[in-house]
Tab-separated table of C-alpha atoms in Angstrom:
chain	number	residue	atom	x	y	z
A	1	UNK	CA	130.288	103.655	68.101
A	2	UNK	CA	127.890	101.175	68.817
A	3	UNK	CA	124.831	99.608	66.731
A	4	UNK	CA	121.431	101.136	68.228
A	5	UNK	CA	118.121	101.140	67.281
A	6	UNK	CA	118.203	104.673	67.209
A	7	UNK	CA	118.468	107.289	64.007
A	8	UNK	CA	120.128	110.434	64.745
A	9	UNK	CA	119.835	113.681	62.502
A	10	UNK	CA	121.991	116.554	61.968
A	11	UNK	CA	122.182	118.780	64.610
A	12	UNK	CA	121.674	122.639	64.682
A	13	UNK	CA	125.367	122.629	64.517
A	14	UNK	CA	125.721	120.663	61.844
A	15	UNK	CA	127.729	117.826	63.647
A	16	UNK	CA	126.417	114.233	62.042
A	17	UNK	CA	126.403	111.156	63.604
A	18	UNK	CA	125.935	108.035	61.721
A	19	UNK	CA	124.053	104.866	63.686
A	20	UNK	CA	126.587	101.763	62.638
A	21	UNK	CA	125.052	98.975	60.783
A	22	UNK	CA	124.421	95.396	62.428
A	23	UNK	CA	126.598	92.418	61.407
A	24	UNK	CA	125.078	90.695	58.970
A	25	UNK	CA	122.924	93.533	56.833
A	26	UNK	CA	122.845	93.058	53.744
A	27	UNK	CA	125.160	95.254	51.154
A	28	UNK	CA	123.471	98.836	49.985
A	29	UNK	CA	123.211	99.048	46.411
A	30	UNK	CA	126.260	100.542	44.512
A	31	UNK	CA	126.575	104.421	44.824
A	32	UNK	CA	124.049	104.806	47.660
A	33	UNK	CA	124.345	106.464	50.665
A	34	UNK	CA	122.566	108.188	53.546
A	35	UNK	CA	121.162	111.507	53.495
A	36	UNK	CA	123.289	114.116	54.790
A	37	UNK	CA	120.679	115.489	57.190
A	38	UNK	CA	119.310	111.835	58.061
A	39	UNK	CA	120.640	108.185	58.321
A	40	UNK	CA	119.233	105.021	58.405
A	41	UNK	CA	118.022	102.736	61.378
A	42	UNK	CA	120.455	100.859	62.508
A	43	UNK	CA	120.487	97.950	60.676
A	44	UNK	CA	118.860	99.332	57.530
A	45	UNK	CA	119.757	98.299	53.497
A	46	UNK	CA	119.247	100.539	51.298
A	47	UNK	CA	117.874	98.581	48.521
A	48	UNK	CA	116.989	101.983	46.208
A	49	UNK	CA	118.395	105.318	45.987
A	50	UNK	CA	118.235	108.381	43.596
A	51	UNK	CA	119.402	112.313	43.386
A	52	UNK	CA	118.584	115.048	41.156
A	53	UNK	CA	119.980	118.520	41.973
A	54	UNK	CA	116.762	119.883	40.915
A	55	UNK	CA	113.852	118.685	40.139
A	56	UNK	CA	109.782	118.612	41.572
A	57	UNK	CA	108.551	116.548	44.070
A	58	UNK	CA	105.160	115.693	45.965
A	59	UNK	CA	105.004	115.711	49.261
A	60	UNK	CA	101.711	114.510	50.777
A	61	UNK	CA	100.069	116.853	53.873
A	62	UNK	CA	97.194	115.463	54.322
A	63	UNK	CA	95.124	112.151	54.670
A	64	UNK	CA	94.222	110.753	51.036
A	65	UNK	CA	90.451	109.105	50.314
A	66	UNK	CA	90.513	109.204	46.515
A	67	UNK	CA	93.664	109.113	44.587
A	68	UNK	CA	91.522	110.585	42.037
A	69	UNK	CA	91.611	114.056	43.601
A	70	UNK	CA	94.545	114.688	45.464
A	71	UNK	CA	95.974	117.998	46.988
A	72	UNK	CA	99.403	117.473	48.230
A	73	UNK	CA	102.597	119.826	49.234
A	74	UNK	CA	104.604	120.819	45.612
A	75	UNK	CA	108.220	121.871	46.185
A	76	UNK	CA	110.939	121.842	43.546
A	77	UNK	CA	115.024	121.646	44.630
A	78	UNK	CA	117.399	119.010	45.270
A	79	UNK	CA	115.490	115.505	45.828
A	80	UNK	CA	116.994	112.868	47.222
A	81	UNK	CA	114.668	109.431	47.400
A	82	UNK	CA	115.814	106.086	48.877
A	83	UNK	CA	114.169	102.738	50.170
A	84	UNK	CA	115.083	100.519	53.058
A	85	UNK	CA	114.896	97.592	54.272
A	86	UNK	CA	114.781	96.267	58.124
A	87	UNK	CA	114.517	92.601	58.834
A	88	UNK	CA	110.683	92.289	60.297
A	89	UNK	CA	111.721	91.615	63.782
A	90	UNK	CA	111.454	95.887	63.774
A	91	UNK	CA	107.943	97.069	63.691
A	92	UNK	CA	107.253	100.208	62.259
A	93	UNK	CA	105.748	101.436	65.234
A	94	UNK	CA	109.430	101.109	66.692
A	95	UNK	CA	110.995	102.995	63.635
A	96	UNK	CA	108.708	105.313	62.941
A	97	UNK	CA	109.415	106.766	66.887
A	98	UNK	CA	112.877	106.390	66.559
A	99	UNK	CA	112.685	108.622	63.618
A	100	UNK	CA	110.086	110.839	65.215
A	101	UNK	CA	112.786	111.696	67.921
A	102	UNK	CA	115.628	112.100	65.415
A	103	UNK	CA	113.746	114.789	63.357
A	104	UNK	CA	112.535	116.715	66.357
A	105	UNK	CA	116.555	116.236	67.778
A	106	UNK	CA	117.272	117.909	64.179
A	107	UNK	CA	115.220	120.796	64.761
A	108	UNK	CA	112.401	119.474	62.535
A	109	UNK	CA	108.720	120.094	63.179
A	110	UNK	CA	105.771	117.634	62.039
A	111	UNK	CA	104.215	119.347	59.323
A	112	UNK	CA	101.742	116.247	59.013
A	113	UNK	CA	101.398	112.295	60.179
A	114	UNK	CA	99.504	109.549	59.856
A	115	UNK	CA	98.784	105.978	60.787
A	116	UNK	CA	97.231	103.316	58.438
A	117	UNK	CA	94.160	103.875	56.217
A	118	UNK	CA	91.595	104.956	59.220
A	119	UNK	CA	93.933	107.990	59.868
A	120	UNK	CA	95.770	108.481	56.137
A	121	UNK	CA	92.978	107.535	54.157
A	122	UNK	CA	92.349	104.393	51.746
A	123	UNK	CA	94.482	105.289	48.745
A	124	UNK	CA	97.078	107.302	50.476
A	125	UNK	CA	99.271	104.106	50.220
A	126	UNK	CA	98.341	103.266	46.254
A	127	UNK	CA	99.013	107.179	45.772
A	128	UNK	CA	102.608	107.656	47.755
A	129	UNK	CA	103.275	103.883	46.216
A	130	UNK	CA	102.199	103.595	43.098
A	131	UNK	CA	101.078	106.651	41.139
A	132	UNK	CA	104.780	107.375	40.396
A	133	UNK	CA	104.093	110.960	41.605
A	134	UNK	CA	105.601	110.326	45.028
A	135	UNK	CA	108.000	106.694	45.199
A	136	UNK	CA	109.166	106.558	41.607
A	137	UNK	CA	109.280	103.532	40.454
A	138	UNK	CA	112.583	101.868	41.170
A	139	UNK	CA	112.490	103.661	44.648
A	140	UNK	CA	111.938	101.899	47.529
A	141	UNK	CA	109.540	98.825	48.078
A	142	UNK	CA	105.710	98.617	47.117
A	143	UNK	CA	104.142	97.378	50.727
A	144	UNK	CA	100.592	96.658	51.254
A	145	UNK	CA	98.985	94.606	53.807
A	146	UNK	CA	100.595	96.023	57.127
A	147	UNK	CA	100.440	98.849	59.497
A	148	UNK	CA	102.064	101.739	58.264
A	149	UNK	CA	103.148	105.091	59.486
A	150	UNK	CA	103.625	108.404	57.444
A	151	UNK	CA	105.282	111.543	58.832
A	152	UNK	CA	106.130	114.604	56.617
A	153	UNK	CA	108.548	117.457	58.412
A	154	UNK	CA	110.137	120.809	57.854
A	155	UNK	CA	112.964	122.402	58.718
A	156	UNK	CA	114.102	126.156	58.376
A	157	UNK	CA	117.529	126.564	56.670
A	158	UNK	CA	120.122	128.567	54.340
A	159	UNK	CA	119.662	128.654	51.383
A	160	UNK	CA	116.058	126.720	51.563
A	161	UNK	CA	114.107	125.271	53.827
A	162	UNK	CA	114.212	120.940	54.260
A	163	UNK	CA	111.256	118.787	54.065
A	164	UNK	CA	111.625	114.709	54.568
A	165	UNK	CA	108.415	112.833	53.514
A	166	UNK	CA	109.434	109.003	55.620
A	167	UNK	CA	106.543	106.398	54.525
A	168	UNK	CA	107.441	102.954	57.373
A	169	UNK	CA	105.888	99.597	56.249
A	170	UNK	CA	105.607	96.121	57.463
A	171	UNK	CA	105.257	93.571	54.861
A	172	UNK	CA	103.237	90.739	56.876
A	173	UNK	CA	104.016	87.973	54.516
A	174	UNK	CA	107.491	88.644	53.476
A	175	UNK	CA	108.354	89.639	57.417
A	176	UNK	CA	110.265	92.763	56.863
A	177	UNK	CA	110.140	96.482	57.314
A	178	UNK	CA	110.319	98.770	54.724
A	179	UNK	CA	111.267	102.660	54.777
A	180	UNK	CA	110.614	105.113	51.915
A	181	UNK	CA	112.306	108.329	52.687
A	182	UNK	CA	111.955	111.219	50.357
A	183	UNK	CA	114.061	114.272	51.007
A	184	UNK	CA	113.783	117.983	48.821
A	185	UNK	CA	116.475	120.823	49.868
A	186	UNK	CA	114.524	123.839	48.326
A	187	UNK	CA	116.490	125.907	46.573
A	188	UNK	CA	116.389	128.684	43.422
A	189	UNK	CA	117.315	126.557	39.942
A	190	UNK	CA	120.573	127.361	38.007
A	191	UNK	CA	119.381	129.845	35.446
A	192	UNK	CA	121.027	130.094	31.895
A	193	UNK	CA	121.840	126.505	31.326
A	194	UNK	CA	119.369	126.464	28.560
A	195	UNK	CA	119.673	128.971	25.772
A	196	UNK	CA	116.339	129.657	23.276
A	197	UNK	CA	116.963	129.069	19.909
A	198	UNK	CA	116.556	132.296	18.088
A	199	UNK	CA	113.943	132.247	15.028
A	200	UNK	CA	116.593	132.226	12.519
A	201	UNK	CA	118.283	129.199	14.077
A	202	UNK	CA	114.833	127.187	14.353
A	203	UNK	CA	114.615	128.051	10.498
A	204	UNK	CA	118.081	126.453	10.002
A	205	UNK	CA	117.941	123.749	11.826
A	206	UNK	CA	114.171	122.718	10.202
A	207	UNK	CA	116.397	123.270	6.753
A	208	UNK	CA	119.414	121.482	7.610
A	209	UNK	CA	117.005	118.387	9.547
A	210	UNK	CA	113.332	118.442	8.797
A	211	UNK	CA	113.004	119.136	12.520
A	212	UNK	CA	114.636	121.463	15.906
A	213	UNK	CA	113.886	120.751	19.145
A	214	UNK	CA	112.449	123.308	21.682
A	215	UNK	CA	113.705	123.382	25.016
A	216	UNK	CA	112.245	126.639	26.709
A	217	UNK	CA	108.689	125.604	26.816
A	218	UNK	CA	108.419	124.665	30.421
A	219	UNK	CA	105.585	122.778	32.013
A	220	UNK	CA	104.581	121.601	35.719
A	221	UNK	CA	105.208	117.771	37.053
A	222	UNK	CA	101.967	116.290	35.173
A	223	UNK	CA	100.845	119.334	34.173
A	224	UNK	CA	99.865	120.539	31.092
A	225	UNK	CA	99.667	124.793	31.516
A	226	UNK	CA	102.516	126.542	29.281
A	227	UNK	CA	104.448	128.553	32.308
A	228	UNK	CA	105.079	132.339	32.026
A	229	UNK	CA	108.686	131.580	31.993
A	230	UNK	CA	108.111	130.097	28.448
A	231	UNK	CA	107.916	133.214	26.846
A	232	UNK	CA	111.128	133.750	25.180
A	233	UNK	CA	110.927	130.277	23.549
A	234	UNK	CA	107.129	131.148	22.295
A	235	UNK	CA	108.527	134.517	20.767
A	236	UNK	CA	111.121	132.874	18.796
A	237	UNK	CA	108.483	130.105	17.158
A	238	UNK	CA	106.132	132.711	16.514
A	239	UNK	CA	108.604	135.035	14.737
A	240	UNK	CA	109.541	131.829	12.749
A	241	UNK	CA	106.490	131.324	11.488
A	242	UNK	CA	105.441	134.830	10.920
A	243	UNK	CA	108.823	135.460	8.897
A	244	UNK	CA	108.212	132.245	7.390
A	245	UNK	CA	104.468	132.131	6.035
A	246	UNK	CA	104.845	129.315	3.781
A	247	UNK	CA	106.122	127.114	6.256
A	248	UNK	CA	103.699	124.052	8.062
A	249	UNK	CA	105.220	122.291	11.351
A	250	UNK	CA	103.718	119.549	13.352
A	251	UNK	CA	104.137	120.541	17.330
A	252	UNK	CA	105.709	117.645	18.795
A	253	UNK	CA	105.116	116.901	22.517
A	254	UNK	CA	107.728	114.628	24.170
A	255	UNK	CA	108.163	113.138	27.507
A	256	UNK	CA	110.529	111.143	29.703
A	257	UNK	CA	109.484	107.799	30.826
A	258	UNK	CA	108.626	108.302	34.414
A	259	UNK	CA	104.643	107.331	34.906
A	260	UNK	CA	102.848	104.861	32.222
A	261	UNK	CA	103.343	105.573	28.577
A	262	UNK	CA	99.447	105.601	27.930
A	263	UNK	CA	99.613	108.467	30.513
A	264	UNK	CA	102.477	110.167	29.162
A	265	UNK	CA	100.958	109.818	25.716
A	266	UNK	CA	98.236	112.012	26.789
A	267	UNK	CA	99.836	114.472	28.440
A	268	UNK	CA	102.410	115.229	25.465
A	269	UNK	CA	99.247	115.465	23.412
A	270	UNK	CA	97.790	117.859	25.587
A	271	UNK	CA	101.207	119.681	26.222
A	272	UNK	CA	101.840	120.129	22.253
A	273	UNK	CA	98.131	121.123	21.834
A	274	UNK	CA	98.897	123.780	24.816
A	275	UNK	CA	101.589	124.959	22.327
A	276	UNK	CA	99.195	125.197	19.363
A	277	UNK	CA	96.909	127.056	20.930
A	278	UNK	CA	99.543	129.852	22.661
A	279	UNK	CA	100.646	130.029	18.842
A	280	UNK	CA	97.917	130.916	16.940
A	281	UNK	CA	95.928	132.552	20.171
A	282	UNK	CA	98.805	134.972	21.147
A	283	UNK	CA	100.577	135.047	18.234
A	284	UNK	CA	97.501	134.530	15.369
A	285	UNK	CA	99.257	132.244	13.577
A	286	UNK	CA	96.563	130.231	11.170
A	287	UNK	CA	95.730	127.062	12.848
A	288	UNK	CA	95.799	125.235	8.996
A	289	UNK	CA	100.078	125.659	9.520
A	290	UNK	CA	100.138	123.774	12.826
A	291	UNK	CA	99.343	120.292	13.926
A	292	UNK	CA	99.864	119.296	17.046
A	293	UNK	CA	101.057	115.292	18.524
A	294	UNK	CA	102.416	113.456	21.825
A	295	UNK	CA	104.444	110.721	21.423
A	296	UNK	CA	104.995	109.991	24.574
A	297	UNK	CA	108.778	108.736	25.465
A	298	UNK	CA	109.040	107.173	22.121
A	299	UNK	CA	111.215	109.396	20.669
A	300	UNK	CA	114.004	110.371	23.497
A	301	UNK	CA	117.664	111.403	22.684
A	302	UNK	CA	119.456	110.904	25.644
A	303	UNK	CA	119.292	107.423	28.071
A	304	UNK	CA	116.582	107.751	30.485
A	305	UNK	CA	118.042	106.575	33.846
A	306	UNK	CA	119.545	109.831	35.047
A	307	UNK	CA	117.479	113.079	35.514
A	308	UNK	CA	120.367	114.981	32.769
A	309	UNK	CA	118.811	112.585	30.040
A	310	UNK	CA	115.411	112.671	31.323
A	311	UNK	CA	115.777	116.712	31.180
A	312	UNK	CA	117.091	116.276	27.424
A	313	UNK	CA	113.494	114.236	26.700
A	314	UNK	CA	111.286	116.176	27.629
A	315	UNK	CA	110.994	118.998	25.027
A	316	UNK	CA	108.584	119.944	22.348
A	317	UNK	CA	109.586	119.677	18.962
A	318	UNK	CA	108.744	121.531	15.071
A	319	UNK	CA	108.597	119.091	12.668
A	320	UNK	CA	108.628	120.554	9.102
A	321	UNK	CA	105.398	118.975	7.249
């Protein structure tokens, strides 16, 4: 088939066709690909690329004036993010239509777009960009300077619906185009691949290594508000330390390293005080036994670069005083 300047999306059918690079682009980096459900511009490199079969993502749905205080779209299921690069001949204004008609083609609808700061607002670009919240680092290209365009769209589908978040740059003094494209499949999470630690195990393990780490306590993206699906793992630390009134623990908040580390810092701190206070609130356990710290990413177990050792990082830990 032919090079064109146009991006086609899966149809209703589920029939994909693939527009075929331009002599000359540069390489993708190694292991990347399209999206299933939406390829590149013709001529595209993708220069950044990541999956996680489940995970949370931001989507934004509305114009941005303050990063500050920001309400955006949540959704949590297989994201896929990747950045590319057009050479600057391509204006965004010509790939942000082409991709306009490929998601309405795909049976998408326009849940929200936007053109430059008089229409997205003045930090939407410093939020998608750079708050690590939307474009993680690593991502995509940073871009500031140029016309941009922003569409977000939705489409209905088994088992969850698809939502594509497309942010198209023009970098005026590097002359090139830049596409972030973020991509979340909804979908329900694997359950039981995480078992709680039983009180008597926690009292082992603090025995055997000063220290057992807590994966059950489950907390938002950025958040710091102990979810109701956290219960099991709160029962279990409370029994320890009821059956165990001698014992002292330091609550241990730990993070991955995606965001700042004076930002993660804070929110382990507040994440292990969140801990503290379900324990002796709910559970009247005497504060005196229980101190709580964030250390950030400082402490991780497993490599970072992958969402599996990311997921391994972020825990809460008792530390026996």
């Amino acid at each position: 088939m032919q090079a064109r300047t146009r991006v086609w999306a899966l149809a209703v059918a589920g029939a994909l066709m693939l527009a075929v690079a331009q002599p000359g682009r540069a390489a993708d980096i190694k292991g990347s690909k399209d999206h299933p459900m939406l390829t590149r511009f013709a001529g595209a490199q993708i220069n950044a690329y990541s999956v996680q079969d489940y995970d949370e993502a931001q989507m934004p749905n509305q114009a941005i004036a303050d990063d500050k205080h920001v309400q955006v779209l949540e959704l949590e299921g297989k994201v896929t993010r990747i950045g590319y690069r057009l050479d600057g001949a391509k204006s965004p204004l010509e790939v942000y239509r082409n991709y306009e008609a490929a998601l309405k083609d795909g049976g998408f609808e326009t849940v929200f777009t936007c053109k430059n700061d008089e229409q997205c607002g003045q930090d939407f670009q410093r939020y998608v960009l750079n708050s690590d919240k939307v474009r993680i680092s690593g991502t995509g290209d940073a871009v500031f300077g140029g016309n941009y365009y922003a569409v977000l769209a939705k489409k209905a589908a088994a088992p969850g619906d698809v939502y594509v978040f497309l942010d198209i740059m023009h970098d005026d003094s590097n002359h090139f185009t830049a596409v972030y494209q973020q991509v979340v499949e909804t979908k329900s999470m694997q359950q039981g691949q995480v078992k709680v630690l039983d009180a008597d195990a926690m009292r082992k393990a603090l025995e055997l290594s000063g220290k057992v780490a807590i994966y059950g306590v489950y907390f938002d993206t950025d958040k710091a508000e102990i979810k109701s699906e956290s219960k099991a793992a709160l029962d279990q630390m409370g029994k320890l330390l009821k059956d165990n009134p001698a014992l002292k623990v330091y609550v241990v908040g730990h993070t991955d390293n995606q965001g700042t580390l004076a930002h993660n810092k804070t929110l382990s701190q507040q994440r292990a005080d969140a801990v503290v206070k379900a324990l002796t609130g709910e559970y009247h356990i005497d504060g005196k036994r229980l101190e709580a710290y964030g250390v950030a990413s400082l402490a991780p177990v497993a490599s970072n670069d992958d969402e599996q050792g990311r997921g391994q990082n972020r825990r809460v830990e008792l530390v026996k005083e």
